[in-house]
Short mmCIF file of C-alpha atoms and ligand atoms in Angstrom, two decimals:
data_model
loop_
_atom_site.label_atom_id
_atom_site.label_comp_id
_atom_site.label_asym_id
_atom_site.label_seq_id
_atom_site.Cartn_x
_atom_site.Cartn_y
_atom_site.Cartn_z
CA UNK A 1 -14.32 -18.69 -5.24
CA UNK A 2 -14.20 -16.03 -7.93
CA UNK A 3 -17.28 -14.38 -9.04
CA UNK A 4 -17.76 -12.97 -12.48
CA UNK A 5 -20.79 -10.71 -11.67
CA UNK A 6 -20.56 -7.07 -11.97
CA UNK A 7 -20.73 -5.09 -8.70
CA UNK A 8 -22.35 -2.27 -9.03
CA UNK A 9 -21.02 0.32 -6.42
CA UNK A 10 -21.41 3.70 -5.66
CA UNK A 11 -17.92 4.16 -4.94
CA UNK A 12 -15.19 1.74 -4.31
CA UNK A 13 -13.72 1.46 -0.80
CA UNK A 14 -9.91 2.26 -0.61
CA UNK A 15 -7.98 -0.75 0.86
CA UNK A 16 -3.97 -1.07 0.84
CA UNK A 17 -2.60 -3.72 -0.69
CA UNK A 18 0.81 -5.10 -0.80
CA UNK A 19 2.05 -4.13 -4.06
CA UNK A 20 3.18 -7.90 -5.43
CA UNK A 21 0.04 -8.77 -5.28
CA UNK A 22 -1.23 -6.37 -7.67
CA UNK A 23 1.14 -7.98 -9.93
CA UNK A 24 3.60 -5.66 -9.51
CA UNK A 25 7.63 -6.81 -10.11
CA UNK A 26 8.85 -5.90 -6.90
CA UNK A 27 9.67 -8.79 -5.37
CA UNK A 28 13.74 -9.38 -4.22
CA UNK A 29 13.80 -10.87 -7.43
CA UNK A 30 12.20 -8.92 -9.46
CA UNK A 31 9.06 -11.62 -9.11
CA UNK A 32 5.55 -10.53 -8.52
CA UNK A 33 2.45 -12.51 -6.97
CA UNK A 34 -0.18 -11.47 -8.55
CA UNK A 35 -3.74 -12.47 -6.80
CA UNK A 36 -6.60 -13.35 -9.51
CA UNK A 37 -9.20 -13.17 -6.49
CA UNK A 38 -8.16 -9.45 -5.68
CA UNK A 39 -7.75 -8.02 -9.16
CA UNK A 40 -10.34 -9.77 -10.80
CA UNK A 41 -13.32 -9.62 -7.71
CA UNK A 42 -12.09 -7.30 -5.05
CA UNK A 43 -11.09 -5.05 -7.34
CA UNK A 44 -14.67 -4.53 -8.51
CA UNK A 45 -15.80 -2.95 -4.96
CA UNK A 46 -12.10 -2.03 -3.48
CA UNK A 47 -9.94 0.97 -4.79
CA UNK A 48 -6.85 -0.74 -4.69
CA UNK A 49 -3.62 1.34 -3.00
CA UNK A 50 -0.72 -0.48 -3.05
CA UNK A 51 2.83 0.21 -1.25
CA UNK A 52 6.00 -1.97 -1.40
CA UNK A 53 7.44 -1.22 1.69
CA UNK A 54 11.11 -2.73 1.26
CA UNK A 55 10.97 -0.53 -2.43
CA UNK A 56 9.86 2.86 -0.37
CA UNK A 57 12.55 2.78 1.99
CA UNK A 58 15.06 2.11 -0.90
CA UNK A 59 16.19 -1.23 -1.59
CA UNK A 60 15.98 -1.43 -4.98
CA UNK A 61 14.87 -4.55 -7.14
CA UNK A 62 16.70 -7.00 -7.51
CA UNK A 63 18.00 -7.18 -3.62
CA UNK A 64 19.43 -9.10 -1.31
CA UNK A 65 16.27 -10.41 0.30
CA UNK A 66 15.90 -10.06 4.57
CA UNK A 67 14.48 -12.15 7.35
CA UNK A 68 13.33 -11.84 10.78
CA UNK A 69 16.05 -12.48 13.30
CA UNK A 70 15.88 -12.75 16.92
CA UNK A 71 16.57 -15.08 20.17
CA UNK A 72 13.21 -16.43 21.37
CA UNK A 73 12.40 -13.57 24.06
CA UNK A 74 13.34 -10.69 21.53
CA UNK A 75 11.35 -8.67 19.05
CA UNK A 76 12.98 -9.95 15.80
CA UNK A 77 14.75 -7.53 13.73
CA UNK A 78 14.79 -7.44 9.59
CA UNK A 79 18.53 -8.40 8.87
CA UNK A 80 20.04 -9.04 5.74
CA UNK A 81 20.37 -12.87 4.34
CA UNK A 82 23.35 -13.03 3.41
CA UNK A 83 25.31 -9.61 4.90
CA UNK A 84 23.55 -9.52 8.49
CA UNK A 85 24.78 -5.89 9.23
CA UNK A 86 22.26 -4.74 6.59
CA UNK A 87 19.26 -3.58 9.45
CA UNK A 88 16.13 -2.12 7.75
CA UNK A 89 14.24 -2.65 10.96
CA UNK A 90 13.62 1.21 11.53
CA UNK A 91 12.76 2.24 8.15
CA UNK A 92 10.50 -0.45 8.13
CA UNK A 93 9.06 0.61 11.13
CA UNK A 94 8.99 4.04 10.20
CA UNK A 95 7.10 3.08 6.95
CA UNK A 96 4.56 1.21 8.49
CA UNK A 97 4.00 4.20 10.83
CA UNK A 98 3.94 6.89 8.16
CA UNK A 99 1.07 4.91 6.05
CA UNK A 100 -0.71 4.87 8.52
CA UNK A 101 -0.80 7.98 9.20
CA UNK A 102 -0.79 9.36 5.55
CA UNK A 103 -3.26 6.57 4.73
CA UNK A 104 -5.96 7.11 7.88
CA UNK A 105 -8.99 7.29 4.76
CA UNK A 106 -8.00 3.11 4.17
CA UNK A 107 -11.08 1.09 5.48
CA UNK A 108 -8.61 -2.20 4.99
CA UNK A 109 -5.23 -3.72 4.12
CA UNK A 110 -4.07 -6.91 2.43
CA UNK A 111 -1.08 -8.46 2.67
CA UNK A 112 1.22 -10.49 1.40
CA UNK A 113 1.71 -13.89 3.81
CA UNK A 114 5.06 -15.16 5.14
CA UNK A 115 7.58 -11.47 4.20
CA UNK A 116 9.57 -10.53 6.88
CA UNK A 117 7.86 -7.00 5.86
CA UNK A 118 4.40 -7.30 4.82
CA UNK A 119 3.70 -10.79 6.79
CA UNK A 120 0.49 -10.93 9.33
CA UNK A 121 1.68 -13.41 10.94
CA UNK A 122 3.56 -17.18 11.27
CA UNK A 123 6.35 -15.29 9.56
CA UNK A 124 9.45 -17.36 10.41
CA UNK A 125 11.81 -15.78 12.84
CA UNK A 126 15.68 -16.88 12.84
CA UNK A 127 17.94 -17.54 15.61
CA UNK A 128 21.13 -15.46 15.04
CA UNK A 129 23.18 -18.52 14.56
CA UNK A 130 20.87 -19.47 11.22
CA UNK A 131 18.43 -21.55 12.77
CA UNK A 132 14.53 -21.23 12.05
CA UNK A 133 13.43 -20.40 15.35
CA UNK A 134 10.12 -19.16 16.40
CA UNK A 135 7.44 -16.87 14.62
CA UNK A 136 6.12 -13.60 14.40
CA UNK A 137 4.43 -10.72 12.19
CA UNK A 138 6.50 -8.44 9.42
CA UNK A 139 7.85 -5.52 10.65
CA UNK A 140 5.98 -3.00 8.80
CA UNK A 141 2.91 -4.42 9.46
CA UNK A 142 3.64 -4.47 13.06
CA UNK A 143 4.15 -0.61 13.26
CA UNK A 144 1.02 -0.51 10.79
CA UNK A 145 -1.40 -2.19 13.19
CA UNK A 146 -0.09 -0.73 16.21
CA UNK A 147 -0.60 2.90 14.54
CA UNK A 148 -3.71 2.14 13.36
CA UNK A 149 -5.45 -1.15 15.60
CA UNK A 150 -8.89 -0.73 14.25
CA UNK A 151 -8.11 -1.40 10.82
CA UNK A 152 -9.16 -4.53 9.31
CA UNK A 153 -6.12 -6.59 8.38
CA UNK A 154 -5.88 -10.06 6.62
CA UNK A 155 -3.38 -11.80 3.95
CA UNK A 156 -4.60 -12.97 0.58
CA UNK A 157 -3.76 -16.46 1.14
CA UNK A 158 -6.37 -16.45 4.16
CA UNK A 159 -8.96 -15.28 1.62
CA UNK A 160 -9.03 -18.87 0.04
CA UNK A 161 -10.68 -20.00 3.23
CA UNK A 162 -14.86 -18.47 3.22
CA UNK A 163 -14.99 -18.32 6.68
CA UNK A 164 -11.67 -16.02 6.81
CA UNK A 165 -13.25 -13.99 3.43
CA UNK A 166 -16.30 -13.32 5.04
CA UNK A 167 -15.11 -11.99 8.49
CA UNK A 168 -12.68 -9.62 6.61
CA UNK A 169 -14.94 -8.11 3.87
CA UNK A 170 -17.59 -7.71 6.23
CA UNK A 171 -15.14 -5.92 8.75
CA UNK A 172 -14.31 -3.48 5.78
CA UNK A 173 -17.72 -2.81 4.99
CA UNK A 174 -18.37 -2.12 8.75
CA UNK A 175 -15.40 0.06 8.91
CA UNK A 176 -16.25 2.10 5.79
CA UNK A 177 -19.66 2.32 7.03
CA UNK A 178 -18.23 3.33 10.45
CA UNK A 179 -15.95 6.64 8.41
CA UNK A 180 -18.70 7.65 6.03
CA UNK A 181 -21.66 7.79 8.79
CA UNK A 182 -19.64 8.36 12.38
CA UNK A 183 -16.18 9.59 11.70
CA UNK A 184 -17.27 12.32 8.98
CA UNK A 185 -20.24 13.70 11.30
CA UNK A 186 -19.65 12.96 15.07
CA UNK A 187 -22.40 13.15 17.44
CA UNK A 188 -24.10 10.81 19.91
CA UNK A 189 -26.85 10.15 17.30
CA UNK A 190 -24.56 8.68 14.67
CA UNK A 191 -22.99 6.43 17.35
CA UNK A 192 -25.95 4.97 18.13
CA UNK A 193 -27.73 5.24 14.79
CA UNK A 194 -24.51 2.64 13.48
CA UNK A 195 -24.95 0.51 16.45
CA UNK A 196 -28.24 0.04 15.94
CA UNK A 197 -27.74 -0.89 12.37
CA UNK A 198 -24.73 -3.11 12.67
CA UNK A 199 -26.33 -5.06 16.00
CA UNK A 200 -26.88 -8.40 14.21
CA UNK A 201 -23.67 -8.36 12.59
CA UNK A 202 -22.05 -7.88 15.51
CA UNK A 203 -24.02 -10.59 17.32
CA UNK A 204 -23.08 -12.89 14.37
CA UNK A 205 -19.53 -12.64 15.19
CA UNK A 206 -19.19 -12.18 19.19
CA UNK A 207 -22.10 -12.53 21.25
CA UNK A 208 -20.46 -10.82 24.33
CA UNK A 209 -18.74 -8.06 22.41
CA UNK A 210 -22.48 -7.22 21.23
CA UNK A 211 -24.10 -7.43 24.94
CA UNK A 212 -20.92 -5.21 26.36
CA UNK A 213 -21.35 -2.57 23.58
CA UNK A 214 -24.70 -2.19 24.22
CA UNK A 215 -24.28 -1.84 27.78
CA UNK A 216 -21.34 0.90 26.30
CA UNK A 217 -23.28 2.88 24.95
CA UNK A 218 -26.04 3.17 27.70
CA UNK A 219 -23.84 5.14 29.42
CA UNK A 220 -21.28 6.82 26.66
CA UNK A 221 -23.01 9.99 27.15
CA UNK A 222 -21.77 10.74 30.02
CA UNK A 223 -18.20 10.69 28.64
CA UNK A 224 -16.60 13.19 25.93
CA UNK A 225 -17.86 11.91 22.37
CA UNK A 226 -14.77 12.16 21.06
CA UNK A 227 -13.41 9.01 23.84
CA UNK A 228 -16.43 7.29 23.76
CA UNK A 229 -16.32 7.14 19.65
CA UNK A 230 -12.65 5.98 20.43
CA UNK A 231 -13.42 3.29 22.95
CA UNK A 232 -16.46 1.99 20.94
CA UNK A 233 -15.00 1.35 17.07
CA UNK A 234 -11.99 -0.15 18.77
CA UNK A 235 -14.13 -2.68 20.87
CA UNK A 236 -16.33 -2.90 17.89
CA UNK A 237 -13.57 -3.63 15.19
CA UNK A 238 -11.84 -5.90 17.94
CA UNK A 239 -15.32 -8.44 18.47
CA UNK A 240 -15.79 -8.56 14.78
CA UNK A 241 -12.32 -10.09 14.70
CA UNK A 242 -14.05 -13.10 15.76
CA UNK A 243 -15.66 -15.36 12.79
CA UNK A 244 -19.38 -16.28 13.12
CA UNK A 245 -20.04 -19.81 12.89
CA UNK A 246 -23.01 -22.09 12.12
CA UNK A 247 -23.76 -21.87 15.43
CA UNK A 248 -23.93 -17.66 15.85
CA UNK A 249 -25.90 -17.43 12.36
CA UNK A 250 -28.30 -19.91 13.60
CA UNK A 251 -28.87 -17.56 16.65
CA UNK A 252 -28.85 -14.59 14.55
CA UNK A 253 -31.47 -15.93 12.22
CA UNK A 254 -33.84 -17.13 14.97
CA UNK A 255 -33.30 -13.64 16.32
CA UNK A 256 -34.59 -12.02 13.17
CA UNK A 257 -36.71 -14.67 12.70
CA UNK A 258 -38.97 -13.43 15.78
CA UNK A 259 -39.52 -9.93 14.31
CA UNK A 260 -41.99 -11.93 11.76
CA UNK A 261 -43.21 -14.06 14.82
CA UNK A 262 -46.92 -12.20 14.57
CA UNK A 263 -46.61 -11.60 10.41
CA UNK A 264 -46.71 -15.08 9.00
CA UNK A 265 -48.57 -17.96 9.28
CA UNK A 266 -47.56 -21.26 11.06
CA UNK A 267 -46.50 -23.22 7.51
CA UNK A 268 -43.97 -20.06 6.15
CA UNK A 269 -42.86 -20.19 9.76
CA UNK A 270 -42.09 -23.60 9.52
CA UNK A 271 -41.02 -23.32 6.46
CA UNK A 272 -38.26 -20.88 7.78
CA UNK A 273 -37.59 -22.86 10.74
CA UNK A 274 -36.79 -26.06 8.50
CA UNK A 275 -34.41 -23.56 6.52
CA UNK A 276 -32.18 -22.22 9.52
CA UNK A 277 -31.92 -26.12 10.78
CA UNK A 278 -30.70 -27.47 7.39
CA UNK A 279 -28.29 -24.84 7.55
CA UNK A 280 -27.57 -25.32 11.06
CA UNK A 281 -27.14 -29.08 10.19
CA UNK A 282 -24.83 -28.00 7.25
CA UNK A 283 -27.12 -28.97 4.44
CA UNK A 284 -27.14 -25.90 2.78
CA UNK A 285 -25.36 -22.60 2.67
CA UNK A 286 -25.85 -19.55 4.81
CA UNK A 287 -27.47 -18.10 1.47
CA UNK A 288 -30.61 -20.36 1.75
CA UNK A 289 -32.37 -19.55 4.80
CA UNK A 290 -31.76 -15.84 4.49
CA UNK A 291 -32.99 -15.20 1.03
CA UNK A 292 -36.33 -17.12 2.53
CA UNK A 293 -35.99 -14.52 5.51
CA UNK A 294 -35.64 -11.72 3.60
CA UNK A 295 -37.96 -12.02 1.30
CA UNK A 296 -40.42 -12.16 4.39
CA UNK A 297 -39.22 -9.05 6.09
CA UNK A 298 -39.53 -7.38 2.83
CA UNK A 299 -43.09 -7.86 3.27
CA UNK A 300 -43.72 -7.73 6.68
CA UNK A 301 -40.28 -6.33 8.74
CA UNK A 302 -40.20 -3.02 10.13
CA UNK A 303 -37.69 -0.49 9.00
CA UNK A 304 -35.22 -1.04 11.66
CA UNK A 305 -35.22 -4.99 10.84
CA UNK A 306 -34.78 -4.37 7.47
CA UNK A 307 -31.74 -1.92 7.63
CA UNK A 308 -29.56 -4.41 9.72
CA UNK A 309 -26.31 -4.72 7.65
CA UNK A 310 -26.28 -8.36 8.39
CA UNK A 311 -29.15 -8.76 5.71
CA UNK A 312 -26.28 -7.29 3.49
CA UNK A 313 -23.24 -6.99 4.92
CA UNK A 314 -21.47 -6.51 1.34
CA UNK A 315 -22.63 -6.56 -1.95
CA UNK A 316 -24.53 -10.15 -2.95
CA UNK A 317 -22.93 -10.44 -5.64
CA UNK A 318 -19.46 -11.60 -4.46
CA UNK A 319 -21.47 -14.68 -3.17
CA UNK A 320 -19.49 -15.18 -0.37
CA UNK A 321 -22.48 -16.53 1.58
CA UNK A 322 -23.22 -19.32 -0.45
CA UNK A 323 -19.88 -21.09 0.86
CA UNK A 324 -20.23 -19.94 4.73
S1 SF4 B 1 7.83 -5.93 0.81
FE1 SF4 B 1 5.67 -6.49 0.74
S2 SF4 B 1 4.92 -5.52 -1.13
FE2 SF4 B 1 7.15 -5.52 -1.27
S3 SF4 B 1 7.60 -7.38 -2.39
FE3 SF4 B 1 7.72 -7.89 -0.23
S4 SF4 B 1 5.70 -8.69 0.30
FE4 SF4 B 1 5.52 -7.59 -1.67
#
């Protein structure tokens, strides 16, 4: 999975991270879990901000560690392990609401899977009388996504899987796109200008999501820019929640495909057509049939083909697409 080819980037994109993963010791026992993938690839394209929640609301290092406790029908609280009355809940909460607040410029946020604070989700969840019960998400990460819904979240251990990798890093880009084009400069224009641009991407991943937002946007004018910018990145960031499959890429390349329907002759389209079903068949990766395509609409695409962000969602050189 790891990539050893320099990115070059502009800028880097500023994601949180959970700070154990950047190798710091700040685990309950003084423990770190470093992630090889995110210091030694993300780190090449992401600007790295990490935060220890259970450190910035005090508990020191080494400490007793917490868990989520709760009866099935109650939001679980962050008690103590071994001294129960210890109930970091709130500051927890509060945390997760202060970053982000303070931290509204992240396009993204990592996390560390299975703590009781920094846990997605499937964190276990105890019943009060010691019993592993059901499962839910950490606490500050709960107050973080309900603060801040449209940013893209995932844990590191989901990155192992491509499909998972691929969904999220295109969801930053997106999002970073989104704050540097939209957010800095709002007008109608902009809106549309990023729709426009991110259209096949967003097919990719939800087919409805991409037919609703168009019909959206048909009529956002008539409502204040400011709630129609609202209403569209959070239905936008919401549908590319979704992963694309074989099946939506196929559909996205035959899409594309078209725009070339009149600019190449019947072998190179058959050529291309053979491509997108040996990837449709899982022959070969996503990579093959859209390094054929692009190389065409280099040629012959029109400007708006060619600026889709599907072409390049993120930079090639992470290779994600050669294992989707
Ligand atoms: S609270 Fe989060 S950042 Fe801190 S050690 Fe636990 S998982 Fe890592």
């Amino acid at each position: 999975m790891a990539n050893s080819a320099k990115i070059e980037m502009e800028r880097k994109i500023p994601v949180g991270i959970s700070s154990c993963l950047l190798g710091e010791q700040v685990r309950y026992n003084g423990g770190h879990k470093r992630s090889r993938y995110c210091l030694d690839v993300l780190a090449e394209c992401f600007d790295f901000e990490p935060f220890c929640p259970e450190m910035a609301i005090g508990l020191g290092v080494p400490r007793e560690p917490i868990r989520l406790v709760g009866e099935a029908d109650q939001t679980p609280r962050a008690l103590g392990t071994v001294d129960s009355s210890i109930d970091v809940t709130e500051p927890l909460l509060a945390a997760g609401e202060r970053i982000a607040r303070e931290r509204n410029h992240l396009r993204g946020y990592i996390l560390m899977k299975g703590s009781p604070s920094c846990g997605m989700e499937r964190v276990k969840v105890y019943h009060p009388n010691g019993m592993p019960n059901t499962s839910d998400s950490g606490v500050f990460v709960r107050a973080l996504r309900a603060a801040n819904p449209v940013l893209p979240v995932e844990e590191e251990a989901r990155l192992n899987d491509a499909v998972l990798r691929d969904n999220f890093i295109a969801r930053v880009f997106a999002y970073d796109d989104w704050k540097t084009s939209v957010e800095v400069e709002p007008s109608y224009h902009n809106l549309i200008q990023f729709h426009s641009r991110q259209k096949y991407l967003l097919m990719a991943h939800h087919y409805q999501g991409y037919r609703s937002l168009g019909r959206f946007l048909a009529q956002a004018h008539e409502m204040p820019l400011e709630q129609a910018m609202a209403e569209y990145i959070q239905a936008f960031m919401g549908h590319m929640t979704h992963r694309a499959t074989r099946k939506t890429h196929t559909n996205v390349l035959m899409h594309m495909l078209g725009y070339l329907k009149k600019a190449i002759d019947t072998d190179c389209k058959q050529e291309m057509l053979e491509s997108i079903d040996q990837y449709r068949l899982g022959q070969v990766p996503l990579v093959v049939p859209l390094a054929l395509l692009k190389h065409y609409l280099k040629r012959y695409g029109s400007e708006y083909i060619c600026e889709q962000t599907y072409l390049n969602p993120y930079p090639h050189e992470l290779g994600l697409r050669n294992y989707i």
